[in-house]
Every structure is written in structure tokens, then in C-alpha cells.
Amino acid sequence: MVRSIPLLKVRNIGIIAHIDAGKTTVTERILYYTGRTYKIGQVDEGTTVMDWMDQERERGITITSAATVCYWQDHRINLIDTPGHVDFTAEVERSLRVLDGGVVVFDAVSGVEPQSETVWRQANKYSVPRICFINKMDRSGADFKHTISTIEGRLGAVVLALQIPVGSESSFRGVIDLVEEKAWLFDEDPTVKPQESPIPDDCREMFKKYREMLVERLAENDDQFMLAYLGDKAIELDEIKRAIRRATLAGKVVPVLCGSALKNKGVQPLLDAVVAYLPSPLDKPAVDGVSPKSGLKISRPPEDDAPFSALAFKVVTDPFMGRLVYFRVYSGKVKVGDAVVNSTRDKKERIGRLILMHANQREDITEVETGTIAATLGLKSTFTGDTLADPANPVVLESIRFPVPVISLAIEPKTKADQDKMGEAMTKLADEDPTFKVTFNKETGQTIISGMGELHLEVLVERMVREFRVSGKIGKPQVAYKETITQPVRVEGRFIRQSGGHGQYGHVWLELEPNERGKGFVFEEKIRGADIPQNFFPAVESGVKEALETGGVVGYPLVDLKATLVDGSYHEVDSSELAFKMAASMAVRSGVARAKPVLLEPVMKLDVVAPVEYMGDIIGDLNSKRGRIEKIETRTDACTVSCYIPLAETFGYATRLRSLTQGRATYSMEFYRYEEVPAGLVGEIVKARA
């Protein structure tokens, strides 16, 4: 079977940017001009194709990445529109893992914004060549030069301006193509074609300056072009275009275009640039993986005749169709009904329906070729990051690494009827979203949900209500406090019961002493002679453990304690395992009260990365929250603060940090150890527990 579109003419691209830069508006115009849609959707009116979820339309933001296919100049463009909010960064992460190129949208007024930096770093991680589109050139305060300087300064990119604006703010009417040396003027009516015109006289100076800069930067970043630049012959137009493409694919330069998507200006030249300068699957190196059996490295070339390999990058529970798995084919092809292997989990799967997605609309197909992004039904054991492969030639591709959740909430069903439905709903949501975690805390009896931010969890809880018809109560999770002792004691425990017939007799002497912090519970026996038979030692240890779990003076579990059985006595008839277990429990309970018990709280290791100018505010805030600064490291563009902070002080920290740094800081947090609660706070905690 001959391919409908040659692989050289396939583009897998993502639209990425900070929230409100205009990604979805750019995508809607791309769909209109490529003939995919016949009416332009508006974000403000909730009529966009790509923001199809009710919550996206209500909030005016993208929550989940949406995939579609469109065609331009005989090229097939597989397009993914990604979210801009930091809480949904996992959607960007998984999209960039399977894309070949990206269009980064910037607001002409704001320039590089916090999430722009985040998505730029993500694109760097996956070596994704990209084009920049400076949007909203018609807005008051729009500044093309300033935006370019922020891209160079904050992102460290080598900018290659391919266009300059004709007019600015309300007078913005078109762009000058620095490569082809002509102007394009646009009408706000999307049905009117762009008008080619000579370069306006008032733009000639700016044109000369940027044209020289374009040629010089190309010469600096492409050796082939350098030879032509230094030669005597005039440089051909095709030579310039080939050099831009080579330098872009190598990641040496980032082409920059401009326009106003909302006013339908500059979108067609952007599509031309996507086709001309972003990579096809053939421009990317063969994908590397490992053999699941031998662990040896395997390469899969992007060819239809190669063994089938694909990466599942997204799982969606569709209310009408069931479990949809999105995947990108890196080599070979797959048909409906084919048997494949999930080589990550060593599970056999069969391909059910194959679907090309257009946001939430579907088009059934019979075959998926190399370089295609599609979805399938019927895969029960495949999750995000898994590899699907030819059963005869299995390979495991590099998976997708997601950031760990940073905020947690307690949730409980409102009614008993909701209990089972809630468990099922949370399992399905966790399947879809790898940054959503569900755990059950045995100590507090709470179900804890964790995610990337308050908005992230709020959206997921809303989805439970709307999609799964289950409602829950949300609350702040309780901190799992613990207790320990601070001085050694020697205690006696007696359990004697006589009620006719065999009685119960257990008698022990224990030495309790503090153990090193974090070392947990240790049990030893130092019995001399035959005071207590050895077969009762496990019962004594079990009794001690039970008393520790029941809790100390306040009622929290006891940790970091060493118990040594040193003496005792037994009765040949009445002694039993139960009696010694009870005697040991009684000894611990009476001994803890005399061993100066203290309350312990979990302390987290927190690392904050932020621009230097916010360091004072961040350190001041951490000090006010009982944080202990361990070290501060300064880099060229940012500072890292490492500190230890009580878990109780971290709730809401994600939101607090964003407000302190205008959203430009990131942080990671992990459990460090338990430490003593300051004496002044113990009373409040005990009161809250009561």
C-alpha cells in the first residue's frame, strides 16, 4: 500500500506557550485556513474546537492537550494544542515527548512569561526544534523588539527574525518577509486573502537592519551558508531557506515570526514556516530503545517497512467510547485487528478501532503509518509511557518522566453510595493523568489526592462530579504526627487473671530507651537463666509493637524507640502468649509516660529555584514558616534555595510561591525525617486533635 502523504511531507507539531498568550486562538486560525473547520471558534465565546471540555469553555483556558490533523501545501500537519497553566504541565511534557517540532507563542506586550520559560526548558529536554510566533501585535503596548530581547535574554536563544511588523498596536496591518524581501498586508476579514505589496517606505531602514542581521546570523550558525556568504556570487533565495532549515533543525537558531491571530493576521505565513523549517519524521534520528529480553540497545528507523514500534503518550476515558489510548508511531505500521505487545509490561494486546482525533471528534481509519499520531480502543493493559511493538521484534522506548505532585488534599465521599463510585472514578483519573496520585493514609484514615496545584485538583474533583456523577467533601489533610521518648526507663508489666481453671500469668521487666532518629523500633532480649521461656519472646515483642501503634501520651504512634526484655517470671500452668503480650503492652504504656515523651512532626526537604530578584521574599517567607535554610546556590539566571521545612507549613505553598514570584519560581519537595515539634506548638496540636 502506497502512503497517501510521503513521510517527508508530514509535520508533528505542538502549540506551546504561557497561559493567555493566544495558543488556542492561533490553533483555531490554523484549522480555519487549512480548511479543517469552516467557522472560526472564539475562546471568549466558548466556541473553540480544541477547547472542547465544558470546564475549558467556562474558564477560558486549555486544560487537556487536544490533537487534530490538517493539511497545508500538500503537507500533513498533526497538531497538538497544549495547556499553558503550570498546573497542567504534564500535558505539555507528554506532548513534547512525541512531537518533532513546536510553535512557541509569545504575547507581544508581556514577552517571555513564567510558563514560557517552563515549556522552553521542556522543549530543550526533548531537543524539539521550534519556531516563535509573537502574537497580539495589535494590542496596546505591543513591542516586537522588546519581546525578541526577552527571548534572547531569558531563554538564551539565538533569534532569527524572519519577519518584522508593518505598523504596531492599533496600526498593525501586516508583516515584511525578510527572506523573500516583500510585504504582506492583511485584512481583518478572514475570507480576504493576504495582499502582497512592496516594502513601505517608512519600514525600509528597519528592513535593511534586520535583513543584514538575518544573513549574518545564518552565516555564524551554518557552515555551508558561511561559504556562500563569503563568496562573490549573489546568494540565492533557496540557499537562504535551506540554511534556515538546517540551522533550525540543528537547534542553533530559532526563527521568529509575528502577527495577530485574533485579527487573522500572520497565520498563513506561520503555516508556510512550519512546512518550510520544522522537521519531518525523516529529519529526526532513528528512535532508540532497548530489547526487553537482553537489555541491548535497539534503533528503529522512521520507515513503514521497519518493525512496528509506538509510544502510548495519553490515556483518556471517553464517556461514549470507553478507554482511548493515544499513541505516536515511530516505525512500521499497524492495522485494525493486529496483535501487538506492550513490551513495557510484557502484555499481549490487540488493536481495536483506530481513530484519527479532531479534538473530541473522531474519524475511523483502518491503518496507521510511521510518523502518525492516532488513538485506539481496546487496549486494557496499556498506560501512559508504555511501548507498543511488533510481537516478533519487541523494543522498549524511553518512557515519559513526569514531575512529582506538589500539593495534597483529603477527600471523602458524601454518601455511602458514592464510596465505590469514587474509588472507580479516581482510578480512571489516575490512569489518565500521571501527576494525579491517590493514597490512603492508615494513620489518619483519610484518602489523600495529590496533584500539581490547587487548580489541577479543583478541575479533577469537578470532573468526578460531572463525568462520574460522584461528589466528595474536600478538606485539608491531617499531618501524621508521631511521638517518641527522650530518656531511658526501666518498667515492669504484670498481667495476672484468675477465674477458675487455668488463669493468665505474664510478668516482664523492660528497658525502654530512645533510638537514633529515623532508625525506627528495635527489640532485644537479655534474659539470664530460665526466667521466661524463649517461646514467649515473640509474644513480648508483639505486645510492645501493639502498644507503640496505639500511641503515646497524646495518642500518636510511637517511633524511634528501643525495647529490651531484661527480666520477668512465668507460671508453668497459667502463662500464655496472650498473657505475656498483654504484660509487655502494659509495661510500655506505663513507661512512656515517665520517659519524657515528645511530639514529632514530618519535615520535608524543599528546593526552590527562582530568579535572583525574588530571593529576599522567598527566604523571608521560608523563615516565617519555620524553614531552616541549608544552602543558597547562585547560577547565571537563577538561584536555588535548599531548606528543611515542617510539612504542616507547606500546605498552600505552591500558590504562595507563585504570588511571591509572579509564577516564575519552581520547587520540589520530598520527605526528610521526623523532628521534635517546638514546645510552644504542642498545645495547639493536642487541642486540634481533641
C-alpha positions in Angstrom: 0.0 0.0 0.0 1.4 3.4 -1.1 1.4 6.2 1.5 -1.2 8.8 1.0 1.3 11.5 2.1 5.1 11.0 1.8 6.8 10.9 5.2 8.9 13.9 4.1 5.7 16.0 4.0 4.5 15.1 7.5 4.8 17.5 10.4 4.1 16.6 14.0 4.0 19.9 15.9 2.7 21.3 19.2 1.5 24.8 20.0 3.0 25.7 23.4 3.1 28.9 25.5 2.3 30.7 28.7 -1.4 30.9 29.7 -3.3 33.7 27.7 -0.5 34.1 25.1 -3.1 33.0 22.5 -2.2 29.4 21.7 -5.8 28.2 21.2 -6.6 31.2 19.1 -3.6 30.5 16.9 -4.7 26.9 16.6 -8.3 27.8 15.7 -7.0 30.1 12.9 -4.7 27.3 11.6 -7.7 25.0 11.5 -9.7 27.6 9.6 -7.1 28.5 7.0 -6.2 24.8 6.3 -9.9 24.1 5.7 -10.3 21.8 8.7 -13.1 24.0 10.1 -15.4 26.4 8.3 -16.1 28.7 11.2 -13.6 30.4 13.5 -14.0 29.4 17.1 -13.6 32.1 19.8 -12.1 31.4 23.3 -14.2 34.3 24.9 -17.4 32.9 23.4 -16.6 29.3 24.4 -16.9 28.2 20.7 -13.4 26.8 20.1 -13.0 23.3 18.6 -9.8 22.5 20.6 -11.1 23.6 24.0 -14.0 21.2 23.9 -14.4 20.3 27.6 -17.1 22.2 29.5 -14.6 23.4 32.1 -12.2 24.7 29.4 -15.0 26.7 27.8 -16.2 28.0 31.2 -12.8 29.0 32.4 -11.4 30.2 29.1 -8.2 28.1 29.5 -6.9 24.9 28.0 -6.8 22.0 30.5 -6.1 19.0 28.3 -4.0 18.7 25.2 -6.1 18.2 22.1 -4.9 16.6 18.9 -6.0 17.2 15.3 -4.9 16.8 11.7 -4.9 19.4 9.0 -3.3 19.9 5.5 -1.3 22.8 4.1 0.6 22.9 0.7 0.3 19.2 0.3 1.8 18.6 3.7 0.0 16.8 6.6 0.3 18.6 9.9 -0.5 16.5 13.1 -1.2 19.3 15.6 -1.5 19.3 19.4 -2.7 22.3 21.3 -1.3 22.2 24.8 -2.3 23.9 28.1 -0.5 27.0 29.3 -1.2 26.8 33.0 1.6 25.5 35.2 -0.8 23.0 37.0 -1.2 21.1 33.7 2.5 21.0 32.8 2.2 17.1 32.4 0.1 17.7 29.3 2.9 19.7 27.7 5.5 17.1 28.9 3.8 14.2 27.3 3.0 16.1 24.1 6.6 17.3 23.6 7.9 13.7 24.1 6.1 12.6 20.9 6.3 15.7 18.8 9.0 16.6 16.2 8.7 20.4 16.3 6.9 23.2 18.2 5.5 26.6 17.7 6.0 28.8 20.8 3.5 31.6 21.1 4.5 34.9 22.9 2.4 37.8 23.9 3.9 40.9 22.2 3.2 43.0 25.3 4.4 40.7 28.0 7.3 38.9 26.1 8.7 35.9 27.8 6.4 34.9 30.8 7.0 32.3 33.5 5.4 29.3 31.8 7.2 30.3 28.6 10.4 29.5 30.4 9.0 26.2 31.7 7.8 24.9 28.3 11.1 26.2 26.7 13.1 24.0 29.2 10.8 21.1 28.4 11.4 21.5 24.7 15.2 21.7 25.3 15.0 18.4 27.2 13.5 16.6 24.2 15.6 18.5 21.7 12.5 19.8 19.9 13.3 22.4 17.1 10.9 25.3 17.4 9.5 28.5 15.7 8.4 31.5 17.7 5.3 33.5 16.9 5.0 36.9 18.5 1.2 37.2 18.9 -1.1 40.1 19.7 0.9 42.7 17.8 -2.3 44.8 17.6 -2.5 45.2 21.4 -1.7 48.5 23.1 1.9 48.3 24.4 2.9 45.6 21.8 6.7 45.8 21.4 8.4 43.5 18.8 12.0 44.4 19.8 11.4 44.0 23.5 9.8 40.6 23.0 12.8 39.5 20.9 15.2 40.8 23.6 13.4 38.8 26.3 13.6 35.6 24.2 17.3 36.1 23.8 17.9 37.2 27.4 15.7 34.9 29.4 15.7 31.8 27.2 19.3 32.1 25.9 18.1 31.5 22.3 19.8 32.7 19.1 16.9 34.6 17.5 16.5 34.6 13.7 13.8 37.2 12.8 12.2 36.2 9.5 9.6 38.9 9.7 9.2 42.4 11.1 5.8 44.1 11.7 4.3 46.8 9.4 2.9 49.2 12.0 2.2 48.4 15.6 -0.6 48.4 18.2 -3.8 49.6 16.5 -2.0 50.4 13.3 -0.6 46.9 12.9 -1.6 45.8 9.4 0.9 43.3 8.1 4.4 41.9 8.1 7.6 42.2 6.0 9.1 38.9 4.9 12.9 39.4 5.4 13.7 36.2 3.4 11.7 37.0 0.2 12.0 40.8 0.7 8.4 41.7 0.3 5.5 42.8 2.5 2.2 41.0 3.2 -0.8 43.2 4.3 -3.8 41.5 5.9 -7.5 42.3 6.3 -9.4 41.5 9.5 -11.9 39.6 7.3 -10.6 36.1 7.3 -12.0 35.4 3.8 -9.8 38.1 2.2 -6.5 36.7 1.0 -3.2 38.4 2.2 -2.1 41.1 -0.2 1.5 41.1 -1.5 3.0 44.6 -1.7 6.3 46.4 -1.9 8.1 47.3 1.4 6.6 50.5 2.7 9.0 53.5 2.7 8.7 54.1 6.5 9.9 50.5 7.1 12.9 50.5 4.8 15.5 51.4 7.5 14.2 48.7 9.8 14.1 46.2 7.0 17.7 46.8 6.0 18.9 46.4 9.6 17.0 43.1 10.2 17.8 41.7 6.8 21.6 42.2 7.4 21.2 40.6 10.9 19.4 37.6 9.4 22.1 36.9 6.8 24.9 37.5 9.4 23.4 35.2 12.0 22.8 32.5 9.4 26.5 32.7 8.4 27.5 32.4 12.0 25.4 29.3 12.6 25.6 27.4 9.3 29.0 26.5 7.7 27.6 25.9 4.2 25.9 29.3 4.2 29.1 30.8 5.5 30.9 29.8 2.3 28.2 31.3 0.1 28.2 34.5 2.3 32.0 34.9 1.9 31.9 34.2 -1.9 31.5 36.6 -4.7 28.2 35.4 -6.1 24.8 36.7 -5.0 23.0 34.5 -2.5 20.0 32.6 -3.9 16.7 32.6 -2.2 16.6 28.8 -2.0 20.0 28.8 -0.4 18.8 31.1 2.4 15.8 28.9 3.0 17.8 25.7 3.1 20.3 27.3 5.6 17.4 28.5 7.8 16.0 24.9 7.8 19.4 23.3 8.6 20.2 25.7 11.5 16.6 25.3 12.9 16.7 21.5 12.8 20.2 21.6 14.4 18.7 23.7 17.3 21.2 26.5 16.6 18.7 29.2 15.8 15.0 29.9 16.5 13.1 31.6 13.6 10.7 34.3 14.8 7.5 35.5 13.1 4.8 37.9 14.2 1.1 38.6 13.8 -2.3 38.9 15.5 -4.2 35.6 15.4 -7.4 37.2 16.8 -7.4 39.7 13.9 -6.5 37.0 11.4 -3.1 38.5 10.6 0.1 36.5 10.1 -1.3 32.9 10.3 -0.7 31.9 6.7 3.0 32.8 6.7 3.3 30.9 10.0 1.9 27.8 8.3 4.4 28.3 5.4 7.2 28.5 8.0 6.0 25.3 9.7 6.2 23.4 6.4 9.5 25.0 5.3 11.5 24.9 8.5 10.2 22.4 11.1 11.3 18.7 10.8 9.5 15.8 9.3 9.9 12.4 11.0 12.7 11.7 8.5 14.7 14.7 9.8 14.8 13.2 13.3 17.3 10.5 14.1 16.2 6.9 14.4 14.4 6.3 17.7 16.5 4.3 20.3 15.2 1.7 22.6 16.3 -1.4 24.4 15.5 -5.1 24.0 13.1 -6.2 26.8 15.0 -9.6 26.9 18.7 -8.8 26.6 18.7 -5.1 27.5 20.8 -4.3 24.5 20.3 -1.0 22.6 18.0 -1.2 19.5 17.3 1.5 16.9 14.1 1.8 14.9 14.4 3.9 11.7 11.3 6.0 10.7 10.3 3.7 7.9 7.0 1.9 7.1 8.8 -1.3 6.3 10.6 -1.4 9.7 9.1 -3.4 12.7 6.2 -1.6 14.3 7.0 0.5 17.4 4.9 3.2 19.0 4.7 5.1 22.3 1.4 5.5 24.2 1.5 9.1 25.5 -2.0 9.6 26.7 -5.0 7.7 28.1 -8.5 9.2 28.1 -11.7 7.7 29.5 -14.3 8.8 26.8 -17.8 8.8 28.2 -19.2 7.4 24.9 -16.5 5.2 23.6 -14.6 3.9 26.7 -10.8 3.8 27.2 -8.9 5.7 24.4 -5.1 5.3 24.1 -3.3 8.0 22.1 0.0 6.8 20.5 2.7 8.0 18.1 4.1 5.5 15.6 7.9 5.8 15.3 8.4 2.9 12.9 6.4 0.4 10.8 2.6 0.5 10.6 -0.3 -1.2 12.4 -3.8 -2.2 11.2 -7.1 -2.7 12.9 -7.2 -6.2 14.5 -3.4 -6.6 14.6 -1.8 -8.3 17.6 0.9 -6.2 19.3 2.9 -6.5 22.5 3.1 -4.0 25.3 6.8 -4.5 25.7 7.0 -2.3 28.8 4.7 -4.6 30.8 5.1 -7.8 28.7 1.4 -8.0 27.9 -0.2 -9.0 24.7 -2.7 -6.5 23.2 -5.0 -6.4 20.2 -5.7 -3.2 18.3 -9.4 -2.5 18.2 -10.7 0.6 16.4 -8.1 3.0 15.0 -9.1 6.7 15.2 -7.8 10.0 14.0 -8.8 12.5 16.6 -10.0 16.0 15.9 -10.3 17.4 19.4 -13.3 15.3 20.7 -14.5 14.3 17.2 -13.3 11.0 15.7 -12.6 9.7 12.2 -12.3 5.9 11.8 -9.3 4.6 9.8 -8.0 1.1 9.0 -4.2 1.7 9.2 -1.7 3.9 11.0 1.7 4.6 9.3 5.0 5.8 10.6 5.0 9.4 11.9 1.3 9.4 12.6 -0.4 10.3 15.9 -3.6 8.4 16.4 -5.8 6.8 19.1 -7.1 3.2 19.6 -9.8 1.4 21.6 -9.4 -2.0 23.2 -6.0 -1.7 24.9 -6.7 -2.8 28.5 -3.2 -3.0 30.0 -1.5 0.0 28.3 -0.8 3.2 30.2 1.0 6.5 29.6 4.6 6.0 28.6 4.2 2.3 27.6 5.7 1.0 24.3 3.7 -0.9 21.8 5.7 -3.1 19.4 5.7 -5.9 16.9 5.5 -9.2 18.9 8.2 -10.7 16.8 10.5 -7.7 17.3 9.8 -6.2 20.7 11.5 -3.0 21.9 11.1 -0.7 24.9 11.3 3.0 24.0 12.3 5.7 26.5 9.2 6.4 28.7 8.0 9.8 29.8 9.2 11.3 33.1 6.6 13.4 34.9 7.1 15.8 37.8 6.0 14.6 41.2 2.8 16.1 42.7 3.4 19.1 45.0 0.1 19.6 46.7 -2.3 17.3 48.6 -5.9 17.4 49.8 -8.1 15.0 51.8 -11.2 13.7 50.1 -14.1 11.6 51.4 -17.4 10.6 49.7 -20.5 12.5 50.7 -22.7 9.3 51.0 -22.1 5.6 51.2 -23.4 5.2 47.7 -20.6 7.5 46.5 -17.8 5.4 48.1 -17.4 2.7 45.4 -18.1 5.1 42.6 -15.4 7.5 44.0 -12.8 4.7 44.0 -13.6 3.8 40.4 -13.5 7.5 39.3 -10.2 8.2 41.0 -8.6 5.1 39.4 -9.7 6.2 35.9 -8.5 9.8 36.5 -5.1 8.5 37.8 -4.9 6.3 34.6 -5.3 9.5 32.5 -3.1 11.8 34.5 0.3 10.5 35.8 0.7 13.6 38.0 -2.6 12.8 39.9 -1.9 10.4 42.8 -4.3 8.7 45.2 -3.1 7.3 48.5 -4.8 6.0 51.7 -3.2 7.2 55.0 -3.8 4.4 57.5 -2.8 6.6 60.4 -5.4 9.3 59.8 -7.9 7.1 57.9 -8.0 9.7 55.1 -7.9 9.3 51.3 -5.3 11.8 50.0 -5.3 13.1 46.5 -2.2 14.8 45.2 -1.5 16.9 42.1 0.4 19.8 40.6 -1.6 22.6 42.1 -4.9 23.8 43.6 -6.5 24.4 40.2 -5.4 20.9 39.0 -7.1 19.2 41.9 -10.1 21.5 41.7 -10.6 20.5 38.0 -10.2 16.8 38.8 -12.8 17.0 41.6 -15.2 18.8 39.2 -14.6 16.1 36.7 -15.6 13.5 39.3 -18.9 15.3 39.7 -19.7 15.9 36.0 -18.3 12.8 34.3 -18.7 10.1 37.0 -21.6 11.5 38.9 -19.9 11.2 42.3 -19.4 14.0 44.8 -16.9 14.3 47.7 -16.0 16.5 50.6 -12.6 18.2 50.3 -10.5 19.1 53.3 -7.0 19.8 54.4 -5.1 16.6 55.0 -4.0 15.9 58.6 -0.3 15.8 59.3 0.8 12.3 60.5 2.4 13.3 63.8 4.3 10.7 65.9 5.7 10.5 69.4 9.0 9.3 70.9 10.8 9.2 74.3 13.8 11.2 75.3 15.2 9.3 78.3 15.7 5.7 79.3 13.4 4.0 81.8 13.1 0.5 83.4 9.4 -0.6 83.7 7.5 -3.6 85.0 4.4 -5.2 83.4 2.2 -7.7 85.1 -0.9 -9.4 83.6 -2.5 -11.8 86.2 -6.1 -13.1 85.8 -7.6 -15.9 87.9 -11.1 -17.0 87.1 -11.4 -20.7 87.9 -9.5 -23.3 86.0 -6.4 -22.1 84.1 -5.6 -18.4 84.7 -3.4 -15.9 82.8 0.0 -15.1 84.1 2.6 -12.8 82.4 5.3 -10.8 84.0 8.1 -8.8 82.3 10.7 -6.1 83.0 11.6 -3.9 80.0 14.2 -1.2 79.5 12.9 1.5 77.1 15.4 3.9 75.6 15.4 6.4 72.7 16.7 5.1 69.4 18.5 7.2 66.8 16.2 9.4 64.8 14.8 7.6 61.8 16.0 4.2 62.9 12.6 3.0 64.0 11.8 0.3 66.5 14.3 -2.2 67.8 13.6 -5.2 70.1 16.2 -7.1 72.0 16.2 -9.7 74.8 18.8 -10.1 77.5 17.2 -12.7 79.8 19.6 -14.6 82.0 18.7 -18.1 83.1 15.2 -19.5 82.5 13.1 -16.7 84.0 11.0 -16.6 80.8 11.0 -19.5 78.2 12.1 -18.4 74.7 8.8 -19.4 73.1 7.2 -16.3 74.8 9.8 -13.8 73.4 7.8 -13.2 70.2 4.7 -12.5 72.2 6.5 -9.9 74.3 7.8 -8.2 71.1 4.3 -8.3 69.6 2.9 -6.6 72.8 5.4 -3.9 72.6 4.7 -3.2 68.9 0.9 -3.1 69.6 1.4 -0.5 72.4 3.6 1.6 70.1 1.0 1.7 67.4 -1.8 2.5 69.8 0.1 5.7 70.7 1.8 7.5 73.5 0.5 10.2 75.8 -1.2 12.3 73.1 -2.3 9.2 71.1 0.0 9.4 68.1 2.1 6.3 67.2 5.5 5.9 68.9 8.7 5.7 66.8 12.5 5.6 67.2 12.4 3.5 70.4 14.5 0.5 71.6 12.9 -2.0 74.0 15.0 -4.7 75.8 13.5 -7.6 77.7 15.7 -7.9 80.8 13.8 -9.9 83.3 10.4 -11.4 84.3 8.8 -14.6 85.6 6.3 -17.2 84.4 3.9 -19.8 85.7 4.1 -23.4 84.4 0.3 -23.7 84.0 -1.1 -20.2 83.7 1.5 -18.5 81.5 0.4 -18.0 77.8 1.4 -15.9 74.8 -1.6 -13.7 75.3 -0.6 -13.0 78.9 3.0 -12.0 78.0 1.7 -9.9 75.1 -0.6 -8.0 77.5 2.1 -7.6 80.1 4.5 -6.1 77.6 1.8 -3.7 76.4 1.1 -2.5 79.9 4.8 -2.1 80.6 5.2 0.2 77.6 2.2 2.3 78.3 3.3 3.0 81.9 6.9 3.5 80.9 6.4 6.0 78.1 4.7 8.5 80.5 7.8 8.5 82.7 10.3 8.7 79.7 9.7 12.3 78.9 7.8 11.8 75.6 7.9 14.4 72.9 5.8 15.0 69.8 7.4 14.6 66.3 6.4 16.1 63.0 7.4 15.2 59.4 10.0 17.6 58.0 10.4 18.0 54.2 13.4 18.8 52.2 12.4 21.7 49.9 14.4 23.1 46.9 13.2 26.4 45.4 14.5 27.7 42.0 13.7 31.3 41.2 15.2 34.4 39.6 17.6 36.3 41.8 15.4 39.3 42.3 12.9 37.2 44.4 15.3 35.6 46.8 14.7 38.1 49.6 11.0 37.5 49.6 11.4 33.7 49.3 13.9 33.4 52.2 11.7 35.7 54.4 8.7 33.6 53.7 10.5 30.4 54.5 11.9 31.8 57.8 8.3 32.8 58.8 7.2 29.2 58.2 9.8 27.6 60.4 12.0 26.8 57.4 15.8 26.2 58.1 17.9 27.4 55.1 20.6 24.9 54.4 22.3 26.5 51.4 21.8 29.0 48.6 23.4 28.4 45.2 23.5 31.2 42.6 23.6 30.5 38.8 23.7 32.9 35.9 19.9 33.2 35.6 18.5 31.9 38.8 19.1 30.9 42.5 18.4 27.7 44.3 17.4 27.7 48.0 17.6 24.4 49.8 15.9 24.2 53.2 14.1 21.9 55.6 10.5 22.9 56.5 7.7 21.2 58.5 5.1 19.5 56.4 2.4 21.4 58.3 3.7 24.7 57.0 3.7 23.6 53.3 0.0 23.4 52.6 -0.8 26.1 50.0 2.9 26.7 49.4 2.5 26.3 45.6 0.1 29.2 45.5 2.1 31.3 47.9 5.3 30.9 46.0 3.6 31.8 42.7 2.2 35.0 44.2 5.7 35.9 45.6 7.5 35.4 42.3 4.8 36.2 39.7 4.7 32.5 38.9 8.4 32.4 37.9 9.7 30.0 40.6 9.5 26.2 40.7 10.1 23.9 43.7 10.5 20.2 44.5 9.8 18.6 47.9 10.4 15.2 49.5 10.2 13.7 52.9 13.4 14.2 55.0 12.7 12.8 58.6 10.7 13.3 61.7 11.8 16.1 64.1 10.6 17.3 67.5 7.8 19.8 67.5 8.7 23.1 69.3 7.2 23.2 72.8 5.1 26.2 72.1 3.2 24.5 69.3 2.5 21.2 71.1 -0.6 22.6 73.0 -2.2 23.7 69.7 -1.7 20.3 68.1 -3.1 18.4 71.1 -6.1 20.8 71.2 -6.8 20.3 67.5 -6.6 16.5 67.9 -9.0 16.6 70.8 
